[in-house]
Amino acid sequence: MKTIGLIGGMSWESTVTYYQVINETIRRELGGLHSAKTLLYSVDFDQIEKYQASGEWDKSAETLSDAAVRLEKAGADFIVICTNTMHKVAPQMSEHISIPIIHIAEATADRLKEQGITTVGLLGTKYTMTQEFYKAKLTETGIRVLIPNEEDVETINSVIYDELCLGNIRQESKSKYLAIIDKLADKGAQGVILGCTEIGLLVQQEDTDLPVFDTTLIHAEKAALSSIDD
């Protein structure tokens, strides 16, 4: 079994889900008392969020590259960045390590293709929704990506940082998210990507008729399966 190198803490609430799903997947696949071989480097999210807000992505890249290097030295066979937004700096991180990074958007694109989804709505931080680093991984596979309007982008982003990353789950915010999902469905979305690892804490499949693709669950399962020796 390969050793998974997790870079977590962005936020720690969703990192818990990664650890749980990875181990549940290993147990499902291998049975018995099997569990995943993992190394976790958990960063201080306050620092990362300040870099995001000020546009200092190079500093974020330095911090996460250092974490990746430490995980590789500790014996990780590949890296999993436990957040969507910080995949923006995955190319810079790859320059500092010799082991692969399992990209969350690529894993999600694979799942969408498996389900025959050609047009999808994307929810996430404002960086994930409006910048190309994430959407490009989907569009290059032929998937059309729809994002909410400007006002809804700000609503989604505010709920993520001001509530979900603090472990605050509010019914009012869920209702807002579901209304936004309905708008995306009206625009032609055949499914919706929960493109922030915290959104799954608020919205689940049973909340909407539109197929939901929770990137936390998809990414964690991909990591677990990738760790099982051929």
PDB file of C-alpha atoms in Angstrom:
ATOM      1  CA  MET A   1       0.000   0.000   0.000  1.00  0.00           C
ATOM      2  CA  LYS A   2       1.273   3.457  -0.918  1.00  0.00           C
ATOM      3  CA  THR A   3       1.513   6.250   1.663  1.00  0.00           C
ATOM      4  CA  ILE A   4      -0.787   9.240   1.117  1.00  0.00           C
ATOM      5  CA  GLY A   5       0.625  12.675   1.908  1.00  0.00           C
ATOM      6  CA  LEU A   6      -2.241  14.947   2.977  1.00  0.00           C
ATOM      7  CA  ILE A   7      -1.905  18.726   3.147  1.00  0.00           C
ATOM      8  CA  GLY A   8      -4.838  19.738   5.324  1.00  0.00           C
ATOM      9  CA  GLY A   9      -6.107  22.430   7.637  1.00  0.00           C
ATOM     10  CA  MET A  10      -7.843  24.460   4.902  1.00  0.00           C
ATOM     11  CA  SER A  11     -10.095  24.142   6.852  1.00  0.00           C
ATOM     12  CA  TRP A  12      -9.527  21.390   9.392  1.00  0.00           C
ATOM     13  CA  GLU A  13     -13.270  20.599   9.398  1.00  0.00           C
ATOM     14  CA  SER A  14     -13.090  19.248   5.851  1.00  0.00           C
ATOM     15  CA  THR A  15      -9.743  17.555   6.491  1.00  0.00           C
ATOM     16  CA  VAL A  16     -11.560  15.354   9.005  1.00  0.00           C
ATOM     17  CA  THR A  17     -13.845  14.203   6.190  1.00  0.00           C
ATOM     18  CA  TYR A  18     -10.836  13.348   4.014  1.00  0.00           C
ATOM     19  CA  TYR A  19      -9.352  11.130   6.715  1.00  0.00           C
ATOM     20  CA  GLN A  20     -12.679   9.411   7.345  1.00  0.00           C
ATOM     21  CA  VAL A  21     -13.525   8.761   3.676  1.00  0.00           C
ATOM     22  CA  ILE A  22     -10.021   7.562   2.825  1.00  0.00           C
ATOM     23  CA  ASN A  23     -10.116   4.984   5.594  1.00  0.00           C
ATOM     24  CA  GLU A  24     -13.696   3.938   4.846  1.00  0.00           C
ATOM     25  CA  THR A  25     -12.703   3.367   1.217  1.00  0.00           C
ATOM     26  CA  ILE A  26      -9.665   1.290   2.195  1.00  0.00           C
ATOM     27  CA  ARG A  27     -11.815  -0.841   4.502  1.00  0.00           C
ATOM     28  CA  ARG A  28     -14.425  -1.291   1.767  1.00  0.00           C
ATOM     29  CA  GLU A  29     -11.821  -2.314  -0.802  1.00  0.00           C
ATOM     30  CA  LEU A  30      -9.512  -4.454   1.346  1.00  0.00           C
ATOM     31  CA  GLY A  31     -11.734  -5.575   4.204  1.00  0.00           C
ATOM     32  CA  GLY A  32     -10.674  -6.780   7.617  1.00  0.00           C
ATOM     33  CA  LEU A  33      -8.748  -4.343   9.765  1.00  0.00           C
ATOM     34  CA  HIS A  34      -7.103  -2.525   6.867  1.00  0.00           C
ATOM     35  CA  SER A  35      -6.706   1.243   7.116  1.00  0.00           C
ATOM     36  CA  ALA A  36      -4.853   3.825   5.044  1.00  0.00           C
ATOM     37  CA  LYS A  37      -1.191   4.683   5.384  1.00  0.00           C
ATOM     38  CA  THR A  38      -1.256   8.465   5.658  1.00  0.00           C
ATOM     39  CA  LEU A  39       0.927  11.396   6.600  1.00  0.00           C
ATOM     40  CA  LEU A  40      -0.812  14.680   7.433  1.00  0.00           C
ATOM     41  CA  TYR A  41       0.713  18.149   7.345  1.00  0.00           C
ATOM     42  CA  SER A  42      -1.906  20.594   8.616  1.00  0.00           C
ATOM     43  CA  VAL A  43      -1.277  24.284   7.915  1.00  0.00           C
ATOM     44  CA  ASP A  44      -2.511  27.386   9.743  1.00  0.00           C
ATOM     45  CA  PHE A  45      -5.462  28.406   7.576  1.00  0.00           C
ATOM     46  CA  ASP A  46      -5.489  31.971   8.930  1.00  0.00           C
ATOM     47  CA  GLN A  47      -2.159  32.551   7.218  1.00  0.00           C
ATOM     48  CA  ILE A  48      -3.289  30.982   3.949  1.00  0.00           C
ATOM     49  CA  GLU A  49      -6.566  32.941   3.911  1.00  0.00           C
ATOM     50  CA  LYS A  50      -4.680  36.230   4.355  1.00  0.00           C
ATOM     51  CA  TYR A  51      -2.477  35.360   1.379  1.00  0.00           C
ATOM     52  CA  GLN A  52      -5.600  34.577  -0.669  1.00  0.00           C
ATOM     53  CA  ALA A  53      -7.338  37.824   0.247  1.00  0.00           C
ATOM     54  CA  SER A  54      -4.265  39.921  -0.586  1.00  0.00           C
ATOM     55  CA  GLY A  55      -3.525  38.074  -3.819  1.00  0.00           C
ATOM     56  CA  GLU A  56      -0.171  36.818  -2.519  1.00  0.00           C
ATOM     57  CA  TRP A  57      -0.439  33.435  -4.206  1.00  0.00           C
ATOM     58  CA  ASP A  58       3.336  33.063  -4.415  1.00  0.00           C
ATOM     59  CA  LYS A  59       3.516  33.069  -0.620  1.00  0.00           C
ATOM     60  CA  SER A  60       0.802  30.434  -0.471  1.00  0.00           C
ATOM     61  CA  ALA A  61       2.797  28.403  -2.993  1.00  0.00           C
ATOM     62  CA  GLU A  62       5.891  28.649  -0.797  1.00  0.00           C
ATOM     63  CA  THR A  63       3.997  27.495   2.293  1.00  0.00           C
ATOM     64  CA  LEU A  64       2.333  24.537   0.588  1.00  0.00           C
ATOM     65  CA  SER A  65       5.491  23.596  -1.328  1.00  0.00           C
ATOM     66  CA  ASP A  66       7.335  23.397   1.973  1.00  0.00           C
ATOM     67  CA  ALA A  67       4.597  21.108   3.316  1.00  0.00           C
ATOM     68  CA  ALA A  68       4.804  18.910   0.209  1.00  0.00           C
ATOM     69  CA  VAL A  69       8.593  18.633   0.477  1.00  0.00           C
ATOM     70  CA  ARG A  70       8.328  17.623   4.121  1.00  0.00           C
ATOM     71  CA  LEU A  71       5.730  14.968   3.293  1.00  0.00           C
ATOM     72  CA  GLU A  72       7.878  13.556   0.503  1.00  0.00           C
ATOM     73  CA  LYS A  73      10.890  13.377   2.813  1.00  0.00           C
ATOM     74  CA  ALA A  74       8.723  11.619   5.405  1.00  0.00           C
ATOM     75  CA  GLY A  75       7.821   8.908   2.902  1.00  0.00           C
ATOM     76  CA  ALA A  76       4.676  10.022   1.070  1.00  0.00           C
ATOM     77  CA  ASP A  77       4.227   8.438  -2.359  1.00  0.00           C
ATOM     78  CA  PHE A  78       1.898  11.166  -3.612  1.00  0.00           C
ATOM     79  CA  ILE A  79       0.331  14.419  -2.427  1.00  0.00           C
ATOM     80  CA  VAL A  80      -3.321  15.278  -1.820  1.00  0.00           C
ATOM     81  CA  ILE A  81      -4.135  18.971  -1.271  1.00  0.00           C
ATOM     82  CA  CYS A  82      -7.267  18.865   0.895  1.00  0.00           C
ATOM     83  CA  THR A  83      -8.899  21.941  -0.617  1.00  0.00           C
ATOM     84  CA  ASN A  84     -10.064  23.076  -4.045  1.00  0.00           C
ATOM     85  CA  THR A  85      -8.852  26.680  -4.099  1.00  0.00           C
ATOM     86  CA  MET A  86      -5.205  25.982  -3.332  1.00  0.00           C
ATOM     87  CA  HIS A  87      -4.881  23.783  -6.405  1.00  0.00           C
ATOM     88  CA  LYS A  88      -4.213  27.167  -8.009  1.00  0.00           C
ATOM     89  CA  VAL A  89      -0.617  26.739  -6.825  1.00  0.00           C
ATOM     90  CA  ALA A  90      -0.301  23.028  -7.618  1.00  0.00           C
ATOM     91  CA  PRO A  91       1.966  23.708 -10.632  1.00  0.00           C
ATOM     92  CA  GLN A  92       4.428  25.641  -8.446  1.00  0.00           C
ATOM     93  CA  MET A  93       4.344  22.921  -5.808  1.00  0.00           C
ATOM     94  CA  SER A  94       5.120  20.248  -8.391  1.00  0.00           C
ATOM     95  CA  GLU A  95       8.389  22.007  -9.184  1.00  0.00           C
ATOM     96  CA  HIS A  96       9.685  21.240  -5.679  1.00  0.00           C
ATOM     97  CA  ILE A  97       8.821  17.544  -5.418  1.00  0.00           C
ATOM     98  CA  SER A  98       9.341  14.395  -7.439  1.00  0.00           C
ATOM     99  CA  ILE A  99       6.100  12.673  -6.411  1.00  0.00           C
ATOM    100  CA  PRO A 100       2.731  13.355  -8.092  1.00  0.00           C
ATOM    101  CA  ILE A 101      -0.127  15.528  -6.885  1.00  0.00           C
ATOM    102  CA  ILE A 102      -3.598  14.042  -7.359  1.00  0.00           C
ATOM    103  CA  HIS A 103      -5.532  17.019  -8.724  1.00  0.00           C
ATOM    104  CA  ILE A 104      -9.019  17.475  -7.321  1.00  0.00           C
ATOM    105  CA  ALA A 105     -10.474  18.971 -10.510  1.00  0.00           C
ATOM    106  CA  GLU A 106      -9.107  16.134 -12.641  1.00  0.00           C
ATOM    107  CA  ALA A 107     -10.632  13.553 -10.301  1.00  0.00           C
ATOM    108  CA  THR A 108     -13.945  15.434 -10.471  1.00  0.00           C
ATOM    109  CA  ALA A 109     -13.827  15.666 -14.269  1.00  0.00           C
ATOM    110  CA  ASP A 110     -13.353  11.895 -14.433  1.00  0.00           C
ATOM    111  CA  ARG A 111     -16.434  11.357 -12.270  1.00  0.00           C
ATOM    112  CA  LEU A 112     -18.506  13.766 -14.361  1.00  0.00           C
ATOM    113  CA  LYS A 113     -17.527  11.975 -17.566  1.00  0.00           C
ATOM    114  CA  GLU A 114     -18.441   8.629 -15.990  1.00  0.00           C
ATOM    115  CA  GLN A 115     -21.923  10.025 -15.269  1.00  0.00           C
ATOM    116  CA  GLY A 116     -22.339  11.512 -18.750  1.00  0.00           C
ATOM    117  CA  ILE A 117     -22.426  15.105 -17.486  1.00  0.00           C
ATOM    118  CA  THR A 118     -21.580  17.640 -20.212  1.00  0.00           C
ATOM    119  CA  THR A 119     -22.817  20.850 -18.537  1.00  0.00           C
ATOM    120  CA  VAL A 120     -22.228  21.437 -14.837  1.00  0.00           C
ATOM    121  CA  GLY A 121     -22.738  24.186 -12.290  1.00  0.00           C
ATOM    122  CA  LEU A 122     -19.767  25.107 -10.097  1.00  0.00           C
ATOM    123  CA  LEU A 123     -19.946  26.336  -6.500  1.00  0.00           C
ATOM    124  CA  GLY A 124     -16.817  27.217  -4.548  1.00  0.00           C
ATOM    125  CA  THR A 125     -14.790  30.138  -3.297  1.00  0.00           C
ATOM    126  CA  LYS A 126     -14.847  33.195  -5.524  1.00  0.00           C
ATOM    127  CA  TYR A 127     -11.343  32.265  -6.666  1.00  0.00           C
ATOM    128  CA  THR A 128     -12.437  28.795  -7.783  1.00  0.00           C
ATOM    129  CA  MET A 129     -15.574  30.061  -9.498  1.00  0.00           C
ATOM    130  CA  THR A 130     -14.152  33.070 -11.324  1.00  0.00           C
ATOM    131  CA  GLN A 131     -10.542  32.137 -12.120  1.00  0.00           C
ATOM    132  CA  GLU A 132      -9.434  29.659 -14.780  1.00  0.00           C
ATOM    133  CA  PHE A 133      -7.044  27.389 -12.832  1.00  0.00           C
ATOM    134  CA  TYR A 134      -9.916  25.075 -11.825  1.00  0.00           C
ATOM    135  CA  LYS A 135     -12.481  25.502 -14.595  1.00  0.00           C
ATOM    136  CA  ALA A 136      -9.839  24.842 -17.259  1.00  0.00           C
ATOM    137  CA  LYS A 137      -9.335  21.304 -15.953  1.00  0.00           C
ATOM    138  CA  LEU A 138     -13.018  20.685 -16.668  1.00  0.00           C
ATOM    139  CA  THR A 139     -13.404  22.534 -19.952  1.00  0.00           C
ATOM    140  CA  GLU A 140     -10.385  20.836 -21.487  1.00  0.00           C
ATOM    141  CA  THR A 141     -12.261  17.540 -21.145  1.00  0.00           C
ATOM    142  CA  GLY A 142     -15.253  18.985 -23.010  1.00  0.00           C
ATOM    143  CA  ILE A 143     -17.374  19.852 -19.968  1.00  0.00           C
ATOM    144  CA  ARG A 144     -19.214  23.193 -20.033  1.00  0.00           C
ATOM    145  CA  VAL A 145     -19.009  25.034 -16.709  1.00  0.00           C
ATOM    146  CA  LEU A 146     -21.695  27.408 -15.426  1.00  0.00           C
ATOM    147  CA  ILE A 147     -21.092  29.732 -12.492  1.00  0.00           C
ATOM    148  CA  PRO A 148     -23.561  31.840 -10.476  1.00  0.00           C
ATOM    149  CA  ASN A 149     -24.068  35.555 -11.048  1.00  0.00           C
ATOM    150  CA  GLU A 150     -21.854  38.077  -9.293  1.00  0.00           C
ATOM    151  CA  GLU A 151     -24.157  38.582  -6.306  1.00  0.00           C
ATOM    152  CA  ASP A 152     -24.510  34.837  -5.753  1.00  0.00           C
ATOM    153  CA  VAL A 153     -20.741  34.355  -6.065  1.00  0.00           C
ATOM    154  CA  GLU A 154     -20.269  36.759  -3.161  1.00  0.00           C
ATOM    155  CA  THR A 155     -22.970  35.005  -1.122  1.00  0.00           C
ATOM    156  CA  ILE A 156     -21.378  31.592  -1.637  1.00  0.00           C
ATOM    157  CA  ASN A 157     -17.915  32.912  -0.795  1.00  0.00           C
ATOM    158  CA  SER A 158     -19.099  34.698   2.347  1.00  0.00           C
ATOM    159  CA  VAL A 159     -20.832  31.592   3.689  1.00  0.00           C
ATOM    160  CA  ILE A 160     -17.697  29.519   3.110  1.00  0.00           C
ATOM    161  CA  TYR A 161     -15.281  31.799   4.942  1.00  0.00           C
ATOM    162  CA  ASP A 162     -17.552  33.371   7.556  1.00  0.00           C
ATOM    163  CA  GLU A 163     -19.539  30.253   8.469  1.00  0.00           C
ATOM    164  CA  LEU A 164     -18.474  26.867   7.125  1.00  0.00           C
ATOM    165  CA  CYS A 165     -14.743  27.273   7.787  1.00  0.00           C
ATOM    166  CA  LEU A 166     -15.706  28.109  11.368  1.00  0.00           C
ATOM    167  CA  GLY A 167     -17.927  25.054  11.702  1.00  0.00           C
ATOM    168  CA  ASN A 168     -21.100  27.156  11.651  1.00  0.00           C
ATOM    169  CA  ILE A 169     -23.862  25.332   9.726  1.00  0.00           C
ATOM    170  CA  ARG A 170     -26.962  27.504   9.187  1.00  0.00           C
ATOM    171  CA  GLN A 171     -30.281  26.491   7.634  1.00  0.00           C
ATOM    172  CA  GLU A 172     -30.675  29.981   6.188  1.00  0.00           C
ATOM    173  CA  SER A 173     -27.424  29.587   4.281  1.00  0.00           C
ATOM    174  CA  LYS A 174     -28.428  26.146   3.036  1.00  0.00           C
ATOM    175  CA  SER A 175     -31.618  27.658   1.625  1.00  0.00           C
ATOM    176  CA  LYS A 176     -29.584  30.315  -0.188  1.00  0.00           C
ATOM    177  CA  TYR A 177     -27.278  27.682  -1.670  1.00  0.00           C
ATOM    178  CA  LEU A 178     -30.198  25.539  -2.819  1.00  0.00           C
ATOM    179  CA  ALA A 179     -31.825  28.556  -4.502  1.00  0.00           C
ATOM    180  CA  ILE A 180     -28.553  29.219  -6.356  1.00  0.00           C
ATOM    181  CA  ILE A 181     -28.367  25.566  -7.406  1.00  0.00           C
ATOM    182  CA  ASP A 182     -31.913  25.852  -8.783  1.00  0.00           C
ATOM    183  CA  LYS A 183     -30.838  28.868 -10.858  1.00  0.00           C
ATOM    184  CA  LEU A 184     -27.940  26.884 -12.312  1.00  0.00           C
ATOM    185  CA  ALA A 185     -30.318  24.051 -13.171  1.00  0.00           C
ATOM    186  CA  ASP A 186     -32.566  26.543 -14.967  1.00  0.00           C
ATOM    187  CA  LYS A 187     -29.512  27.637 -17.010  1.00  0.00           C
ATOM    188  CA  GLY A 188     -28.954  24.057 -18.155  1.00  0.00           C
ATOM    189  CA  ALA A 189     -26.731  22.481 -15.503  1.00  0.00           C
ATOM    190  CA  GLN A 190     -27.074  18.686 -15.459  1.00  0.00           C
ATOM    191  CA  GLY A 191     -25.296  18.508 -12.109  1.00  0.00           C
ATOM    192  CA  VAL A 192     -23.551  20.716  -9.582  1.00  0.00           C
ATOM    193  CA  ILE A 193     -19.985  20.548  -8.305  1.00  0.00           C
ATOM    194  CA  LEU A 194     -19.502  21.324  -4.621  1.00  0.00           C
ATOM    195  CA  GLY A 195     -16.135  22.836  -5.489  1.00  0.00           C
ATOM    196  CA  CYS A 196     -15.123  23.794  -1.980  1.00  0.00           C
ATOM    197  CA  THR A 197     -14.318  21.095   0.515  1.00  0.00           C
ATOM    198  CA  GLU A 198     -16.568  22.719   3.142  1.00  0.00           C
ATOM    199  CA  ILE A 199     -19.768  22.914   1.068  1.00  0.00           C
ATOM    200  CA  GLY A 200     -20.522  19.242   1.652  1.00  0.00           C
ATOM    201  CA  LEU A 201     -20.962  20.122   5.318  1.00  0.00           C
ATOM    202  CA  LEU A 202     -23.970  22.224   4.286  1.00  0.00           C
ATOM    203  CA  VAL A 203     -25.468  20.624   1.157  1.00  0.00           C
ATOM    204  CA  GLN A 204     -25.963  16.926   0.450  1.00  0.00           C
ATOM    205  CA  GLN A 205     -27.566  14.991  -2.399  1.00  0.00           C
ATOM    206  CA  GLU A 206     -30.853  14.560  -0.540  1.00  0.00           C
ATOM    207  CA  ASP A 207     -31.279  18.348  -0.503  1.00  0.00           C
ATOM    208  CA  THR A 208     -31.680  18.699  -4.282  1.00  0.00           C
ATOM    209  CA  ASP A 209     -32.868  16.768  -7.316  1.00  0.00           C
ATOM    210  CA  LEU A 210     -29.839  17.921  -9.302  1.00  0.00           C
ATOM    211  CA  PRO A 211     -26.965  15.388  -9.177  1.00  0.00           C
ATOM    212  CA  VAL A 212     -24.383  16.605  -6.642  1.00  0.00           C
ATOM    213  CA  PHE A 213     -20.656  16.034  -7.052  1.00  0.00           C
ATOM    214  CA  ASP A 214     -18.962  16.577  -3.700  1.00  0.00           C
ATOM    215  CA  THR A 215     -15.287  17.130  -4.484  1.00  0.00           C
ATOM    216  CA  THR A 216     -14.190  16.194  -0.972  1.00  0.00           C
ATOM    217  CA  LEU A 217     -15.699  12.725  -1.303  1.00  0.00           C
ATOM    218  CA  ILE A 218     -14.503  12.271  -4.890  1.00  0.00           C
ATOM    219  CA  HIS A 219     -10.951  13.394  -4.109  1.00  0.00           C
ATOM    220  CA  ALA A 220     -10.647  11.356  -0.926  1.00  0.00           C
ATOM    221  CA  GLU A 221     -11.888   8.198  -2.626  1.00  0.00           C
ATOM    222  CA  LYS A 222      -9.483   8.755  -5.525  1.00  0.00           C
ATOM    223  CA  ALA A 223      -6.610   9.126  -3.041  1.00  0.00           C
ATOM    224  CA  ALA A 224      -7.550   5.908  -1.262  1.00  0.00           C
ATOM    225  CA  LEU A 225      -7.849   3.882  -4.457  1.00  0.00           C
ATOM    226  CA  SER A 226      -4.553   5.309  -5.725  1.00  0.00           C
ATOM    227  CA  SER A 227      -2.834   4.094  -2.570  1.00  0.00           C
ATOM    228  CA  ILE A 228      -3.767   0.468  -3.114  1.00  0.00           C
ATOM    229  CA  ASP A 229      -0.960  -1.439  -4.784  1.00  0.00           C
ATOM    230  CA  ASP A 230      -1.712  -2.861  -8.216  1.00  0.00           C
TER     231      ASP A 230
END
